[in-house]
Amino acid sequence: MSNDRLGVIGGMGPQATNTFYQYIIDRTDARTDQEHLSVLIFSDCAMPDRTAAILGTQAQKDEVYERLLSDARMLERAGCTAIAVPCNTSHYFLDRVQEQISIPIVHMIRETARLLVSQGKKRPGILATDGTIRTGLYQREFAAFGIYAAAPRPAAQKQVMSLIYDDIKAGKAGDPEKFAAFTKDLVEQGCDCAVLACTELSVFANQHHLSPFYVDAMAVLAQRSIELCHKPLRAVF
């Protein structure tokens, strides 16, 4: 029996954390309780808004970093052997956190880049918060793999943020018309796929049947976390 234990820094937002854990359950090839992955979830709902911190002052950035580091150290002390953070925007801080702990943090953005390379994708569109887009998190990581990403144009990006904050984070069902509007923008820019690069968009994907045009970064994170913790994968269609 594996002694691996996945630690999850969640609460960003709570529904996305719930969806991530369901992804873990659905994608683990287990037939008994004991065959599932041991997971310790800390839903840190008091975490300051990551987008506001990234676009704000150094003090705001440091506050988020220190809290993420404190959470990671707590999970490390609790015996976790790897950490997943189902929040794309928080990855702005995670390389710095990784330097301070000895267990690996599964990097959702890099793992998604590796998947796109394996699929032969060249021009993904990035659907994410303003913070993720403006810092170039995905663009920079993807470029290191020879993939050149596009972001929605300003009017379409407003629709992305509205779906994330006004709908999903507010506990409402996501508006398919908003989703269709910013998807159309990416198609017009010549994108060959669209990456759901915000976990609230993963919640939307869990509520709707989306085409293979979309790559769910949180699903990639779940799969890689399972593999890193030495559990067999189950195919999900």
Short mmCIF file of C-alpha atoms in Angstrom, two decimals:
data_model
loop_
_atom_site.label_atom_id
_atom_site.label_comp_id
_atom_site.label_asym_id
_atom_site.label_seq_id
_atom_site.Cartn_x
_atom_site.Cartn_y
_atom_site.Cartn_z
CA MET A 1 0.00 0.00 0.00
CA SER A 2 1.34 3.43 -0.98
CA ASN A 3 2.33 5.86 1.75
CA ASP A 4 1.85 8.82 -0.59
CA ARG A 5 -0.46 11.58 0.58
CA LEU A 6 -1.55 14.52 -1.54
CA GLY A 7 -1.89 17.89 0.17
CA VAL A 8 -4.25 20.39 -1.39
CA ILE A 9 -4.18 24.13 -0.74
CA GLY A 10 -7.75 25.00 -1.63
CA GLY A 11 -10.47 27.52 -0.97
CA MET A 12 -9.61 29.56 -4.09
CA GLY A 13 -12.54 29.21 -4.51
CA PRO A 14 -14.33 26.57 -2.42
CA GLN A 15 -16.41 25.19 -5.30
CA ALA A 16 -13.29 24.81 -7.44
CA THR A 17 -11.64 22.85 -4.61
CA ASN A 18 -14.67 20.59 -4.39
CA THR A 19 -14.55 20.03 -8.15
CA PHE A 20 -10.83 19.26 -8.01
CA TYR A 21 -11.32 16.56 -5.39
CA GLN A 22 -14.09 15.06 -7.50
CA TYR A 23 -11.65 15.04 -10.43
CA ILE A 24 -9.19 13.09 -8.25
CA ILE A 25 -11.84 10.54 -7.32
CA ASP A 26 -13.13 10.17 -10.88
CA ARG A 27 -9.67 9.73 -12.39
CA THR A 28 -8.25 7.22 -9.90
CA ASP A 29 -8.67 3.61 -11.00
CA ALA A 30 -9.92 2.37 -7.63
CA ARG A 31 -12.50 -0.25 -6.70
CA THR A 32 -12.31 0.03 -2.91
CA ASP A 33 -11.85 2.84 -0.41
CA GLN A 34 -8.33 1.66 0.28
CA GLU A 35 -7.30 1.94 -3.37
CA HIS A 36 -8.08 5.65 -3.50
CA LEU A 37 -5.51 8.37 -2.96
CA SER A 38 -5.09 9.74 0.56
CA VAL A 39 -5.76 13.48 0.35
CA LEU A 40 -5.46 16.21 2.97
CA ILE A 41 -7.40 19.30 1.86
CA PHE A 42 -6.97 22.68 3.52
CA SER A 43 -9.66 24.99 2.15
CA ASP A 44 -8.08 28.32 3.07
CA CYS A 45 -11.00 30.58 2.21
CA ALA A 46 -9.37 33.54 3.97
CA MET A 47 -6.61 33.65 1.34
CA PRO A 48 -6.51 37.18 -0.11
CA ASP A 49 -7.61 37.59 -3.71
CA ARG A 50 -4.68 36.57 -5.91
CA THR A 51 -5.57 38.78 -8.87
CA ALA A 52 -5.84 41.85 -6.63
CA ALA A 53 -2.49 41.00 -5.03
CA ILE A 54 -0.67 40.50 -8.33
CA LEU A 55 -2.00 43.78 -9.70
CA GLY A 56 -1.51 45.57 -6.36
CA THR A 57 1.35 46.51 -4.05
CA GLN A 58 4.37 44.51 -2.98
CA ALA A 59 2.84 44.22 0.47
CA GLN A 60 -0.25 42.59 -1.04
CA LYS A 61 1.92 40.16 -3.01
CA ASP A 62 3.92 39.28 0.11
CA GLU A 63 0.75 38.63 2.08
CA VAL A 64 -0.43 36.00 -0.40
CA TYR A 65 3.03 34.44 -0.67
CA GLU A 66 3.42 34.17 3.11
CA ARG A 67 0.01 32.57 3.49
CA LEU A 68 0.65 30.05 0.71
CA LEU A 69 4.01 29.21 2.28
CA SER A 70 2.42 28.75 5.70
CA ASP A 71 -0.22 26.44 4.24
CA ALA A 72 2.39 24.44 2.32
CA ARG A 73 4.54 24.00 5.42
CA MET A 74 1.51 22.85 7.40
CA LEU A 75 0.73 20.17 4.79
CA GLU A 76 4.38 19.14 4.69
CA ARG A 77 4.44 18.73 8.49
CA ALA A 78 1.25 16.68 8.23
CA GLY A 79 3.05 14.06 6.14
CA CYS A 80 1.98 15.03 2.63
CA THR A 81 4.35 13.85 -0.09
CA ALA A 82 3.18 16.26 -2.79
CA ILE A 83 1.07 19.42 -2.98
CA ALA A 84 -1.51 20.54 -5.52
CA VAL A 85 -2.94 24.05 -5.65
CA PRO A 86 -6.14 24.16 -7.73
CA CYS A 87 -5.86 27.90 -8.41
CA ASN A 88 -4.17 29.07 -11.59
CA THR A 89 -3.49 32.63 -10.47
CA SER A 90 -1.70 31.46 -7.31
CA HIS A 91 0.97 29.85 -9.51
CA TYR A 92 2.48 33.33 -9.76
CA PHE A 93 3.82 32.66 -6.23
CA LEU A 94 4.49 28.91 -6.26
CA ASP A 95 8.09 28.75 -7.53
CA ARG A 96 9.04 30.96 -4.59
CA VAL A 97 7.08 28.71 -2.20
CA GLN A 98 8.70 25.60 -3.69
CA GLU A 99 12.14 26.92 -2.75
CA GLN A 100 11.14 26.80 0.92
CA ILE A 101 9.70 23.27 1.17
CA SER A 102 11.12 19.83 0.41
CA ILE A 103 8.08 18.12 -1.16
CA PRO A 104 7.08 18.81 -4.77
CA ILE A 105 4.34 21.20 -5.76
CA VAL A 106 2.64 19.93 -8.92
CA HIS A 107 2.83 22.84 -11.35
CA MET A 108 -0.47 22.98 -13.20
CA ILE A 109 0.71 25.35 -15.94
CA ARG A 110 3.87 23.42 -16.87
CA GLU A 111 2.02 20.12 -16.84
CA THR A 112 -0.60 21.61 -19.17
CA ALA A 113 2.16 22.83 -21.49
CA ARG A 114 3.61 19.33 -21.64
CA LEU A 115 0.20 17.93 -22.55
CA LEU A 116 -0.29 20.45 -25.37
CA VAL A 117 3.14 19.62 -26.79
CA SER A 118 2.20 15.93 -26.82
CA GLN A 119 -1.01 16.85 -28.70
CA GLY A 120 0.82 18.95 -31.26
CA LYS A 121 -0.94 22.19 -30.33
CA LYS A 122 0.69 25.43 -31.48
CA ARG A 123 -1.70 28.30 -30.76
CA PRO A 124 -3.75 27.89 -27.56
CA GLY A 125 -6.04 30.57 -26.26
CA ILE A 126 -5.80 31.29 -22.53
CA LEU A 127 -9.04 31.76 -20.59
CA ALA A 128 -8.05 33.15 -17.21
CA THR A 129 -8.34 35.99 -14.72
CA ASP A 130 -6.90 39.42 -15.47
CA GLY A 131 -4.10 38.65 -12.99
CA THR A 132 -3.09 35.46 -14.76
CA ILE A 133 -3.27 37.12 -18.18
CA ARG A 134 -1.40 40.33 -17.27
CA THR A 135 1.48 38.57 -15.56
CA GLY A 136 1.96 36.34 -18.60
CA LEU A 137 2.01 33.20 -16.43
CA TYR A 138 0.74 30.91 -19.16
CA GLN A 139 2.32 32.81 -22.03
CA ARG A 140 5.79 32.59 -20.44
CA GLU A 141 5.57 28.95 -19.43
CA PHE A 142 4.11 27.92 -22.78
CA ALA A 143 6.77 29.85 -24.72
CA ALA A 144 9.43 27.79 -22.93
CA PHE A 145 7.86 24.75 -24.62
CA GLY A 146 7.67 26.46 -28.03
CA ILE A 147 3.95 27.21 -27.77
CA TYR A 148 2.71 30.75 -28.35
CA ALA A 149 -0.53 31.57 -26.59
CA ALA A 150 -3.19 34.17 -27.28
CA ALA A 151 -5.32 36.03 -24.74
CA PRO A 152 -8.87 37.24 -25.33
CA ARG A 153 -9.20 40.76 -26.62
CA PRO A 154 -10.38 43.36 -24.04
CA ALA A 155 -14.14 43.08 -24.58
CA ALA A 156 -13.97 39.29 -24.52
CA GLN A 157 -11.74 39.33 -21.42
CA LYS A 158 -14.43 41.33 -19.59
CA GLN A 159 -16.82 38.47 -20.32
CA VAL A 160 -14.29 35.97 -18.95
CA MET A 161 -14.01 37.92 -15.70
CA SER A 162 -17.77 38.28 -15.43
CA LEU A 163 -18.27 34.53 -15.81
CA ILE A 164 -15.62 33.87 -13.16
CA TYR A 165 -16.60 36.49 -10.57
CA ASP A 166 -20.24 37.39 -11.23
CA ASP A 167 -21.35 33.82 -11.94
CA ILE A 168 -19.23 30.98 -10.56
CA LYS A 169 -17.62 32.67 -7.54
CA ALA A 170 -21.03 34.13 -6.68
CA GLY A 171 -22.53 30.66 -6.54
CA LYS A 172 -24.50 30.97 -9.78
CA ALA A 173 -24.54 28.80 -12.88
CA GLY A 174 -22.15 30.03 -15.54
CA ASP A 175 -23.72 31.90 -18.45
CA PRO A 176 -23.20 29.90 -21.70
CA GLU A 177 -23.63 33.08 -23.77
CA LYS A 178 -20.61 34.68 -22.10
CA PHE A 179 -18.64 31.48 -22.67
CA ALA A 180 -19.62 31.41 -26.34
CA ALA A 181 -18.63 35.07 -26.80
CA PHE A 182 -15.06 34.73 -25.59
CA THR A 183 -14.61 31.39 -27.33
CA LYS A 184 -15.59 33.08 -30.61
CA ASP A 185 -12.91 35.70 -29.97
CA LEU A 186 -10.19 33.03 -29.63
CA VAL A 187 -11.32 31.19 -32.76
CA GLU A 188 -11.15 34.47 -34.68
CA GLN A 189 -7.54 34.82 -33.50
CA GLY A 190 -6.66 31.45 -35.02
CA CYS A 191 -6.39 29.40 -31.83
CA ASP A 192 -6.29 25.62 -32.24
CA CYS A 193 -7.49 25.01 -28.66
CA ALA A 194 -8.53 26.91 -25.55
CA VAL A 195 -7.07 26.30 -22.10
CA LEU A 196 -9.41 26.65 -19.15
CA ALA A 197 -6.82 28.45 -17.04
CA CYS A 198 -9.02 29.39 -14.11
CA THR A 199 -10.48 26.80 -11.77
CA GLU A 200 -13.88 28.53 -11.85
CA LEU A 201 -13.90 27.75 -15.58
CA SER A 202 -13.19 24.14 -14.64
CA VAL A 203 -16.35 24.30 -12.52
CA PHE A 204 -18.19 25.55 -15.62
CA ALA A 205 -16.73 22.67 -17.64
CA ASN A 206 -17.97 20.24 -15.00
CA GLN A 207 -21.47 21.66 -15.46
CA HIS A 208 -21.50 21.57 -19.27
CA HIS A 209 -20.40 19.16 -21.96
CA LEU A 210 -17.52 20.91 -23.72
CA SER A 211 -15.86 19.87 -26.97
CA PRO A 212 -12.24 18.61 -27.22
CA PHE A 213 -11.31 22.16 -28.28
CA TYR A 214 -11.00 22.92 -24.55
CA VAL A 215 -8.18 21.72 -22.31
CA ASP A 216 -9.00 21.85 -18.60
CA ALA A 217 -5.83 22.72 -16.70
CA MET A 218 -7.35 21.53 -13.42
CA ALA A 219 -8.05 18.11 -14.93
CA VAL A 220 -4.39 17.98 -15.98
CA LEU A 221 -3.41 18.85 -12.39
CA ALA A 222 -5.60 16.06 -11.02
CA GLN A 223 -4.15 13.48 -13.39
CA ARG A 224 -0.55 14.43 -12.69
CA SER A 225 -1.20 14.46 -8.93
CA ILE A 226 -2.55 10.92 -9.09
CA GLU A 227 0.47 9.77 -11.08
CA LEU A 228 2.92 11.47 -8.73
CA CYS A 229 1.28 9.69 -5.80
CA HIS A 230 1.68 6.34 -7.59
CA LYS A 231 -1.97 5.54 -8.16
CA PRO A 232 -3.33 4.10 -11.43
CA LEU A 233 -5.33 6.37 -13.72
CA ARG A 234 -8.84 5.75 -14.98
CA ALA A 235 -9.79 7.13 -18.36
CA VAL A 236 -12.52 9.78 -18.17
CA PHE A 237 -14.55 10.66 -21.25
#
